[in-house]
Amino acid sequence: MANYRIAPSILSADFARLGEEVQNVLKAGADFIHFDVMDNHYVPNLTVGPLVCKALRPHANKDGAPAVIDVHLMVSPVDRIVGDFAEAGADIISFHPEATEHVDRTLTLIRDHGCKAGLVFNPATPLNYLDYVMDRLDLILIMSVNPGFGGQSFIPEALRKLSEARSRIDAYVARTGRTIHLEVDGGVKADNIASIARAGADTFVAGSAVFGAPDADRGYRGALGKLRAALAEVGGR
Ligand code: DX5
Ligand code: ZN
């Protein structure tokens, strides 16, 4: 249980008060801040970039220490912007394999900038991209919606892909002793998070489920509490 991490996506936060939103959601019990970067080219939406990441960095603290900023790049090309995000204080940088010419090179570039590297799989993208790059990876992110918007419904087929990714990770850990995290992104709610955890995820992005929570229901703390209560039923990873 303690090993599950919840990463609220600020895509569903109030963009006019982002610093405060980040502080509040971390105070309410979030583990990471999930930072969705969209370029109106790789995906049909436009969000925020390194300047906003840098501005939020001093607001992203948990228990007196810097909290993880988990940057999800939905941009093409990828390489040019990696250094900017590293400098802006990103801890994890993930990208979509279709968005770069050279997946192995981009993964190396992210680590060379001192960040953890993640590879993101769209609903129709096969896991074969993992075949020869496991050593370069710190995180695998399975999209359970098509990227571009918050508030979409979970695509059930993602459960099968999570199980497959979990098998690959477990085999890798058994062989090398090094862990790779398995994250899920899109449509995660209190009523499906347990089955998602059972399929093998250990890190859960939740946008609308957290930032859309009504104040009457104890707001962010209430929403995170519901997600954690559902995870508690699954037991630890
Ligand atoms: C979708 C983004 C997600 C999104 C999740 O392209 O990558 O992170 O904000 O939002 P919900 O949890 O509302 O599906
Ligand atoms: Zn995301």
Short mmCIF file of C-alpha atoms and ligand atoms in Angstrom, two decimals:
data_model
loop_
_atom_site.label_atom_id
_atom_site.label_comp_id
_atom_site.label_asym_id
_atom_site.label_seq_id
_atom_site.Cartn_x
_atom_site.Cartn_y
_atom_site.Cartn_z
CA MET A 1 0.00 0.00 0.00
CA ALA A 2 2.72 2.44 0.98
CA ASN A 3 4.30 1.75 -2.39
CA TYR A 4 1.39 3.03 -4.45
CA ARG A 5 1.85 6.57 -5.66
CA ILE A 6 -0.92 8.96 -6.72
CA ALA A 7 -0.02 11.71 -9.18
CA PRO A 8 -2.78 14.31 -9.68
CA SER A 9 -2.69 15.86 -13.15
CA ILE A 10 -2.79 19.64 -12.98
CA LEU A 11 -4.54 19.63 -16.37
CA SER A 12 -7.80 19.62 -14.40
CA ALA A 13 -6.65 22.24 -11.87
CA ASP A 14 -7.57 25.94 -11.89
CA PHE A 15 -4.93 27.39 -14.23
CA ALA A 16 -5.41 30.88 -12.76
CA ARG A 17 -4.24 29.62 -9.34
CA LEU A 18 -1.77 26.87 -10.24
CA GLY A 19 0.79 27.47 -7.46
CA GLU A 20 -1.89 27.29 -4.80
CA GLU A 21 -3.47 24.22 -6.44
CA VAL A 22 -0.13 22.39 -6.39
CA GLN A 23 0.40 23.27 -2.71
CA ASN A 24 -3.12 22.25 -1.77
CA VAL A 25 -3.12 18.92 -3.57
CA LEU A 26 0.23 17.94 -2.04
CA LYS A 27 -1.01 18.98 1.40
CA ALA A 28 -4.08 16.82 0.78
CA GLY A 29 -1.86 13.76 0.31
CA ALA A 30 -0.75 13.61 -3.34
CA ASP A 31 2.62 11.97 -3.95
CA PHE A 32 3.66 13.49 -7.29
CA ILE A 33 2.55 16.39 -9.47
CA HIS A 34 1.72 15.14 -12.98
CA PHE A 35 2.49 17.90 -15.49
CA ASP A 36 0.86 17.44 -18.92
CA VAL A 37 2.61 19.18 -21.79
CA MET A 38 0.64 19.40 -25.07
CA ASP A 39 1.80 21.16 -28.23
CA ASN A 40 -1.21 21.31 -30.59
CA HIS A 41 0.82 19.17 -33.00
CA TYR A 42 1.42 15.75 -31.48
CA VAL A 43 -1.94 16.10 -29.70
CA PRO A 44 -4.84 18.44 -30.52
CA ASN A 45 -4.52 20.63 -27.43
CA LEU A 46 -2.13 23.22 -26.05
CA THR A 47 -1.13 23.49 -22.40
CA VAL A 48 1.95 24.61 -20.52
CA GLY A 49 5.71 24.45 -20.93
CA PRO A 50 9.00 24.77 -19.05
CA LEU A 51 8.33 28.33 -17.85
CA VAL A 52 5.26 27.18 -15.93
CA CYS A 53 7.11 24.13 -14.61
CA LYS A 54 9.85 26.42 -13.30
CA ALA A 55 7.30 28.77 -11.73
CA LEU A 56 5.62 25.85 -9.95
CA ARG A 57 8.84 24.22 -8.72
CA PRO A 58 9.03 26.26 -5.45
CA HIS A 59 5.36 25.46 -4.73
CA ALA A 60 5.83 21.71 -5.14
CA ASN A 61 6.96 20.59 -1.69
CA LYS A 62 5.87 17.69 0.43
CA ASP A 63 6.75 17.33 4.12
CA GLY A 64 9.42 20.02 3.74
CA ALA A 65 11.17 18.34 0.78
CA PRO A 66 10.75 18.88 -2.97
CA ALA A 67 7.93 16.75 -4.38
CA VAL A 68 8.39 14.87 -7.64
CA ILE A 69 7.28 16.74 -10.76
CA ASP A 70 6.30 14.06 -13.27
CA VAL A 71 6.43 15.65 -16.73
CA HIS A 72 4.38 13.93 -19.44
CA LEU A 73 5.48 15.26 -22.82
CA MET A 74 2.85 15.06 -25.54
CA VAL A 75 5.03 17.00 -27.95
CA SER A 76 6.94 16.35 -31.17
CA PRO A 77 9.84 16.65 -31.61
CA VAL A 78 10.98 15.75 -28.08
CA ASP A 79 14.74 16.25 -27.81
CA ARG A 80 14.90 20.03 -28.11
CA ILE A 81 12.69 20.58 -25.06
CA VAL A 82 14.26 17.99 -22.69
CA GLY A 83 17.00 20.28 -21.34
CA ASP A 84 14.51 23.08 -20.72
CA PHE A 85 12.38 20.83 -18.52
CA ALA A 86 15.40 19.45 -16.67
CA GLU A 87 16.46 23.01 -15.93
CA ALA A 88 12.92 23.89 -14.89
CA GLY A 89 13.06 21.26 -12.14
CA ALA A 90 11.38 18.21 -13.66
CA ASP A 91 12.20 14.94 -11.88
CA ILE A 92 10.69 12.48 -14.36
CA ILE A 93 10.36 13.17 -18.09
CA SER A 94 8.23 10.79 -20.17
CA PHE A 95 7.58 10.89 -23.90
CA HIS A 96 5.72 8.95 -26.60
CA PRO A 97 7.94 6.77 -28.83
CA GLU A 98 6.09 7.88 -31.98
CA ALA A 99 7.00 11.50 -31.20
CA THR A 100 10.76 11.09 -31.56
CA GLU A 101 12.99 9.81 -34.36
CA HIS A 102 15.36 7.94 -32.03
CA VAL A 103 13.80 6.48 -28.90
CA ASP A 104 17.04 5.16 -27.42
CA ARG A 105 18.78 8.49 -27.94
CA THR A 106 15.96 10.47 -26.32
CA LEU A 107 15.92 8.17 -23.27
CA THR A 108 19.67 8.65 -22.88
CA LEU A 109 19.33 12.39 -23.28
CA ILE A 110 16.79 12.59 -20.43
CA ARG A 111 19.07 10.68 -18.06
CA ASP A 112 22.09 12.72 -19.13
CA HIS A 113 20.17 15.74 -17.87
CA GLY A 114 19.81 14.09 -14.46
CA CYS A 115 16.13 13.14 -14.77
CA LYS A 116 14.36 9.80 -14.66
CA ALA A 117 13.18 8.64 -18.09
CA GLY A 118 9.75 7.30 -19.01
CA LEU A 119 8.19 5.85 -22.16
CA VAL A 120 4.46 6.37 -22.81
CA PHE A 121 2.18 3.98 -24.70
CA ASN A 122 -0.97 5.19 -26.41
CA PRO A 123 -3.95 2.80 -26.43
CA ALA A 124 -3.02 1.38 -29.86
CA THR A 125 0.77 1.43 -29.42
CA PRO A 126 2.31 -2.02 -28.91
CA LEU A 127 4.75 -2.68 -26.07
CA ASN A 128 7.46 -3.84 -28.51
CA TYR A 129 9.19 -0.50 -28.11
CA LEU A 130 10.32 -1.87 -24.74
CA ASP A 131 12.20 -4.82 -26.22
CA TYR A 132 15.67 -3.34 -26.24
CA VAL A 133 15.49 -0.29 -23.96
CA MET A 134 14.57 -1.59 -20.51
CA ASP A 135 18.01 -0.61 -19.16
CA ARG A 136 17.37 2.99 -20.20
CA LEU A 137 13.98 3.26 -18.50
CA ASP A 138 12.80 4.28 -15.04
CA LEU A 139 9.08 4.37 -15.80
CA ILE A 140 6.57 2.87 -18.23
CA LEU A 141 3.38 4.88 -18.63
CA ILE A 142 0.31 3.17 -20.07
CA MET A 143 -2.30 5.54 -21.48
CA SER A 144 -5.82 4.42 -20.67
CA VAL A 145 -7.29 7.21 -22.81
CA ASN A 146 -6.10 8.80 -26.04
CA PRO A 147 -3.84 11.69 -25.06
CA GLY A 148 -4.98 15.28 -25.35
CA PHE A 149 -7.74 15.89 -22.84
CA GLY A 150 -8.68 15.32 -19.23
CA GLY A 151 -12.00 13.84 -18.17
CA GLN A 152 -12.23 10.96 -20.70
CA SER A 153 -13.39 7.43 -19.90
CA PHE A 154 -10.98 4.64 -19.04
CA ILE A 155 -10.38 2.25 -21.98
CA PRO A 156 -10.69 -1.28 -20.46
CA GLU A 157 -8.15 -2.83 -22.86
CA ALA A 158 -5.50 -0.90 -20.91
CA LEU A 159 -5.81 -3.51 -18.15
CA ARG A 160 -4.45 -6.23 -20.44
CA LYS A 161 -1.60 -3.98 -21.50
CA LEU A 162 -0.78 -3.16 -17.87
CA SER A 163 -0.58 -6.88 -17.04
CA GLU A 164 1.73 -7.43 -19.99
CA ALA A 165 3.94 -4.51 -18.96
CA ARG A 166 3.98 -5.82 -15.37
CA SER A 167 5.22 -9.22 -16.58
CA ARG A 168 8.00 -7.57 -18.54
CA ILE A 169 8.99 -5.49 -15.50
CA ASP A 170 8.90 -8.45 -13.11
CA ALA A 171 11.11 -10.47 -15.45
CA TYR A 172 13.48 -7.52 -15.72
CA VAL A 173 13.64 -7.02 -11.94
CA ALA A 174 14.32 -10.75 -11.45
CA ARG A 175 17.17 -10.52 -13.95
CA THR A 176 18.77 -7.24 -12.88
CA GLY A 177 17.47 -6.30 -9.42
CA ARG A 178 16.56 -2.83 -10.72
CA THR A 179 12.96 -1.60 -10.54
CA ILE A 180 10.98 0.18 -13.23
CA HIS A 181 7.72 1.84 -12.20
CA LEU A 182 4.43 1.24 -13.98
CA GLU A 183 2.16 4.26 -14.28
CA VAL A 184 -1.35 4.56 -15.70
CA ASP A 185 -2.91 7.75 -17.07
CA GLY A 186 -6.52 8.52 -18.00
CA GLY A 187 -9.93 7.93 -16.51
CA VAL A 188 -8.63 6.65 -13.17
CA LYS A 189 -11.40 6.88 -10.55
CA ALA A 190 -12.16 5.46 -7.11
CA ASP A 191 -14.36 2.78 -8.68
CA ASN A 192 -11.74 1.38 -11.09
CA ILE A 193 -8.40 2.04 -9.35
CA ALA A 194 -8.45 -1.32 -7.53
CA SER A 195 -8.74 -3.32 -10.75
CA ILE A 196 -6.03 -1.13 -12.31
CA ALA A 197 -3.74 -1.88 -9.35
CA ARG A 198 -4.51 -5.59 -9.65
CA ALA A 199 -3.44 -5.43 -13.30
CA GLY A 200 -0.03 -4.25 -12.10
CA ALA A 201 0.11 -0.44 -11.94
CA ASP A 202 1.96 1.15 -9.01
CA THR A 203 1.61 4.83 -9.95
CA PHE A 204 -1.75 6.41 -10.77
CA VAL A 205 -2.38 9.67 -12.58
CA ALA A 206 -5.74 11.17 -11.64
CA GLY A 207 -6.86 14.51 -13.01
CA SER A 208 -10.60 15.06 -12.90
CA ALA A 209 -11.05 12.52 -10.08
CA VAL A 210 -8.99 14.76 -7.79
CA PHE A 211 -9.30 18.33 -9.08
CA GLY A 212 -12.96 17.88 -9.94
CA ALA A 213 -13.84 16.71 -6.43
CA PRO A 214 -16.63 18.72 -4.83
CA ASP A 215 -15.76 20.79 -1.74
CA ALA A 216 -18.75 19.27 -0.01
CA ASP A 217 -16.94 15.93 -0.22
CA ARG A 218 -13.82 17.25 1.61
CA GLY A 219 -12.29 18.33 -1.73
CA TYR A 220 -8.88 17.00 -2.70
CA ARG A 221 -8.32 15.26 0.63
CA GLY A 222 -11.62 13.43 0.26
CA ALA A 223 -10.90 12.40 -3.33
CA LEU A 224 -7.37 11.17 -2.53
CA GLY A 225 -8.74 9.37 0.52
CA LYS A 226 -11.24 7.48 -1.63
CA LEU A 227 -8.55 6.44 -4.11
CA ARG A 228 -6.30 5.25 -1.27
CA ALA A 229 -9.12 3.39 0.45
CA ALA A 230 -9.78 1.48 -2.79
CA LEU A 231 -6.05 0.71 -3.11
CA ALA A 232 -5.93 -0.49 0.50
CA GLU A 233 -8.34 -3.28 -0.46
CA VAL A 234 -5.85 -4.55 -3.03
CA GLY A 235 -2.98 -4.69 -0.53
CA GLY A 236 0.60 -3.65 -1.23
CA ARG A 237 2.74 -4.04 -4.28
C1 DX5 B 1 -4.43 13.09 -21.02
C2 DX5 B 1 -3.45 13.45 -19.90
C3 DX5 B 1 -3.90 13.00 -18.57
C4 DX5 B 1 -5.19 13.62 -18.08
C5 DX5 B 1 -5.81 12.72 -17.07
O1 DX5 B 1 -3.84 13.37 -22.23
O2 DX5 B 1 -2.20 12.88 -20.15
O3 DX5 B 1 -2.87 13.15 -17.62
O4 DX5 B 1 -5.00 14.87 -17.52
O5 DX5 B 1 -7.05 13.26 -16.70
P1 DX5 B 1 -8.24 12.34 -16.16
O6 DX5 B 1 -7.74 11.70 -14.87
O7 DX5 B 1 -9.32 13.32 -15.91
O8 DX5 B 1 -8.54 11.34 -17.21
ZN ZN B 2 -0.66 12.78 -18.52
#
